[in-house]
Amino acid sequence: LWNANIFDVGVGKSPITEDGVMAPLLEWEAQYHRQYQHELEEYNIEAKQKWKSKEEGFTPRKMPTAEHILIKKGTPEACIKAYYNNQEGLIVFHDELKAFFKGFNQYKKSGGDDRDVWLSIASGAGLSIVRADETQNLFTPRSAISLVGNIQYNVLQDLIKADEDSGDGLWSRFLFYN
């Protein structure tokens, strides 16, 4: 589900969204984060103790991975990695959807494919990240990443108007709520 909440300027959309609708998800995300931090501390203590003891044949246990249910900002690759670690589903929340759309390809000087990646995500397509240096090799056969955010009506109109020749159906993927 891709959802765009349309608000007038000055109505307090951030508190309405974050303190209301998103509050339970933000708490779950905080619990995931606390659990990850606890596991990471234990991992680091164990690795440090074993390293100091110079124990023969020591192989550290697998480093903990962070699970997420909600991401407030992230590159497409970071979102794919977060989804890979928690394939129950992921919500990507942007308080200002304008910044999300204007930020496409901001990390790549020569352009990029952020828009295409997000269109694939919207269709529930499989996702993968493969690095030549093999630092990452992630694959999921399907995706369940929802995009939720807020936008002002006039900003939405301007974005759609500026994008009318794209023909890729980006805007038809949203459920708009005013």
Tab-separated table of C-alpha atoms in Angstrom:
chain	number	residue	atom	x	y	z
A	1	LEU	CA	0.000	0.000	0.000
A	2	TRP	CA	1.226	3.431	-0.896
A	3	ASN	CA	-0.676	6.108	0.986
A	4	ALA	CA	-0.421	9.874	0.668
A	5	ASN	CA	-2.191	11.908	3.323
A	6	ILE	CA	-3.113	15.281	1.873
A	7	PHE	CA	-3.151	18.134	4.376
A	8	ASP	CA	-3.493	21.889	4.114
A	9	VAL	CA	-0.522	23.963	5.212
A	10	GLY	CA	-0.466	24.673	8.934
A	11	VAL	CA	-2.899	22.010	10.184
A	12	GLY	CA	-0.246	20.142	12.169
A	13	LYS	CA	0.111	17.116	9.925
A	14	SER	CA	3.277	15.864	11.647
A	15	PRO	CA	1.761	15.572	15.142
A	16	ILE	CA	-1.453	14.104	13.727
A	17	THR	CA	0.507	11.444	11.880
A	18	GLU	CA	3.379	10.657	14.258
A	19	ASP	CA	1.518	10.990	17.577
A	20	GLY	CA	-1.621	9.373	16.226
A	21	VAL	CA	-1.665	6.946	13.350
A	22	MET	CA	2.040	6.024	13.393
A	23	ALA	CA	2.518	5.938	17.200
A	24	PRO	CA	2.155	2.134	17.623
A	25	LEU	CA	4.545	1.473	14.750
A	26	LEU	CA	7.070	3.951	16.119
A	27	GLU	CA	6.955	2.114	19.471
A	28	TRP	CA	7.508	-1.262	17.787
A	29	GLU	CA	10.440	0.239	15.905
A	30	ALA	CA	11.859	1.555	19.192
A	31	GLN	CA	11.553	-1.939	20.707
A	32	TYR	CA	13.367	-3.477	17.731
A	33	HIS	CA	16.110	-0.875	18.126
A	34	ARG	CA	16.511	-1.508	21.880
A	35	GLN	CA	16.722	-5.267	21.282
A	36	TYR	CA	19.329	-4.804	18.561
A	37	GLN	CA	21.425	-2.494	20.756
A	38	HIS	CA	21.302	-5.043	23.599
A	39	GLU	CA	22.344	-7.912	21.305
A	40	LEU	CA	25.118	-5.795	19.778
A	41	GLU	CA	26.505	-4.920	23.220
A	42	GLU	CA	26.549	-8.611	24.185
A	43	TYR	CA	28.237	-9.495	20.905
A	44	ASN	CA	30.939	-6.836	21.386
A	45	ILE	CA	31.613	-7.876	25.001
A	46	GLU	CA	31.934	-11.530	24.010
A	47	ALA	CA	34.215	-10.763	21.071
A	48	LYS	CA	36.416	-8.501	23.212
A	49	GLN	CA	36.713	-11.113	25.990
A	50	LYS	CA	37.591	-13.886	23.550
A	51	TRP	CA	40.098	-11.671	21.735
A	52	LYS	CA	41.821	-10.738	25.013
A	53	SER	CA	42.030	-14.374	26.087
A	54	LYS	CA	43.540	-15.279	22.695
A	55	GLU	CA	41.436	-18.428	22.721
A	56	GLU	CA	42.493	-20.880	20.014
A	57	GLY	CA	40.015	-21.424	17.224
A	58	PHE	CA	37.699	-18.648	18.359
A	59	THR	CA	34.997	-17.865	15.847
A	60	PRO	CA	32.667	-15.092	16.933
A	61	ARG	CA	28.985	-15.802	16.687
A	62	LYS	CA	27.093	-14.120	13.896
A	63	MET	CA	26.805	-10.391	14.384
A	64	PRO	CA	23.226	-9.379	15.214
A	65	THR	CA	21.155	-7.755	12.498
A	66	ALA	CA	18.822	-4.824	12.998
A	67	GLU	CA	15.174	-5.522	12.322
A	68	HIS	CA	12.840	-2.750	11.279
A	69	ILE	CA	9.134	-2.344	10.854
A	70	LEU	CA	9.325	1.377	10.087
A	71	ILE	CA	11.946	3.500	8.365
A	72	LYS	CA	11.621	7.251	8.312
A	73	LYS	CA	14.357	7.937	5.762
A	74	GLY	CA	16.524	5.649	3.724
A	75	THR	CA	17.963	5.002	0.316
A	76	PRO	CA	16.252	2.294	-1.749
A	77	GLU	CA	19.171	-0.037	-0.966
A	78	ALA	CA	18.877	0.605	2.780
A	79	CYS	CA	15.142	-0.124	2.602
A	80	ILE	CA	15.767	-3.339	0.669
A	81	LYS	CA	18.328	-4.407	3.278
A	82	ALA	CA	15.889	-3.617	6.099
A	83	TYR	CA	13.172	-5.606	4.339
A	84	TYR	CA	15.568	-8.516	3.799
A	85	ASN	CA	16.121	-8.649	7.579
A	86	ASN	CA	12.379	-8.564	8.333
A	87	GLN	CA	10.284	-9.971	5.506
A	88	GLU	CA	7.061	-9.681	7.494
A	89	GLY	CA	6.784	-6.255	5.886
A	90	LEU	CA	8.194	-2.785	6.130
A	91	ILE	CA	6.739	0.708	6.174
A	92	VAL	CA	8.734	3.605	4.807
A	93	PHE	CA	7.320	6.823	6.255
A	94	HIS	CA	8.076	10.290	4.933
A	95	ASP	CA	6.528	13.201	6.766
A	96	GLU	CA	7.090	15.227	3.603
A	97	LEU	CA	6.570	13.176	0.433
A	98	LYS	CA	7.792	16.134	-1.600
A	99	ALA	CA	11.298	15.563	-0.187
A	100	PHE	CA	11.026	11.847	-1.004
A	101	PHE	CA	10.255	12.509	-4.679
A	102	LYS	CA	12.705	15.391	-5.039
A	103	GLY	CA	15.391	13.192	-3.442
A	104	PHE	CA	15.348	10.531	-6.158
A	105	ASN	CA	18.934	9.840	-7.272
A	106	GLN	CA	20.447	12.393	-4.876
A	107	TYR	CA	23.217	9.962	-3.914
A	108	LYS	CA	24.335	9.368	-7.505
A	109	LYS	CA	26.003	12.217	-9.392
A	110	SER	CA	25.421	10.675	-12.809
A	111	GLY	CA	21.748	9.946	-12.189
A	112	GLY	CA	20.338	6.688	-10.996
A	113	ASP	CA	17.375	4.391	-10.936
A	114	ASP	CA	15.670	5.252	-7.640
A	115	ARG	CA	12.329	5.888	-9.328
A	116	ASP	CA	12.461	2.563	-11.177
A	117	VAL	CA	13.408	0.718	-8.003
A	118	TRP	CA	10.486	2.247	-6.112
A	119	LEU	CA	8.103	1.383	-8.974
A	120	SER	CA	9.275	-2.240	-8.728
A	121	ILE	CA	8.819	-2.174	-4.961
A	122	ALA	CA	5.262	-0.870	-5.449
A	123	SER	CA	4.445	-3.859	-7.644
A	124	GLY	CA	5.679	-6.322	-5.007
A	125	ALA	CA	8.532	-7.457	-7.228
A	126	GLY	CA	11.492	-9.440	-6.005
A	127	LEU	CA	14.395	-7.407	-4.733
A	128	SER	CA	18.122	-7.940	-4.834
A	129	ILE	CA	21.363	-6.191	-4.086
A	130	VAL	CA	24.544	-7.761	-5.392
A	131	ARG	CA	27.977	-6.203	-4.987
A	132	ALA	CA	30.982	-7.103	-7.098
A	133	ASP	CA	33.110	-7.199	-3.940
A	134	GLU	CA	30.521	-9.558	-2.391
A	135	THR	CA	29.977	-7.310	0.638
A	136	GLN	CA	26.251	-7.731	0.050
A	137	ASN	CA	24.243	-10.404	-1.649
A	138	LEU	CA	20.576	-10.000	-0.787
A	139	PHE	CA	17.570	-11.489	-2.550
A	140	THR	CA	13.855	-11.726	-1.825
A	141	PRO	CA	11.411	-13.310	-4.277
A	142	ARG	CA	8.670	-10.772	-3.435
A	143	SER	CA	8.457	-7.511	-1.516
A	144	ALA	CA	5.976	-6.014	0.912
A	145	ILE	CA	7.171	-2.467	1.482
A	146	SER	CA	4.534	0.179	2.042
A	147	LEU	CA	5.171	3.869	1.510
A	148	VAL	CA	3.244	6.291	3.690
A	149	GLY	CA	3.583	10.043	3.854
A	150	ASN	CA	2.116	13.484	3.984
A	151	ILE	CA	1.895	16.110	1.299
A	152	GLN	CA	0.110	19.410	0.663
A	153	TYR	CA	-2.473	19.473	-2.119
A	154	ASN	CA	-0.802	22.240	-4.155
A	155	VAL	CA	2.600	20.499	-3.899
A	156	LEU	CA	1.048	17.239	-5.087
A	157	GLN	CA	-0.573	19.020	-8.053
A	158	ASP	CA	2.768	20.589	-9.014
A	159	LEU	CA	4.598	17.248	-8.815
A	160	ILE	CA	1.979	15.473	-10.926
A	161	LYS	CA	1.928	18.297	-13.484
A	162	ALA	CA	5.734	18.322	-13.767
A	163	ASP	CA	5.665	14.557	-14.195
A	164	GLU	CA	2.821	14.182	-16.691
A	165	ASP	CA	5.015	12.848	-19.504
A	166	SER	CA	6.647	10.050	-17.527
A	167	GLY	CA	3.967	7.480	-18.403
A	168	ASP	CA	5.127	5.068	-15.692
A	169	GLY	CA	2.045	5.165	-13.459
A	170	LEU	CA	3.815	6.423	-10.351
A	171	TRP	CA	0.861	8.452	-9.141
A	172	SER	CA	-1.727	5.743	-9.784
A	173	ARG	CA	0.031	3.551	-7.208
A	174	PHE	CA	-1.098	5.802	-4.350
A	175	LEU	CA	-4.188	5.786	-2.218
A	176	PHE	CA	-4.770	9.477	-1.599
A	177	TYR	CA	-6.485	10.520	1.609
A	178	ASN	CA	-7.619	14.091	2.170
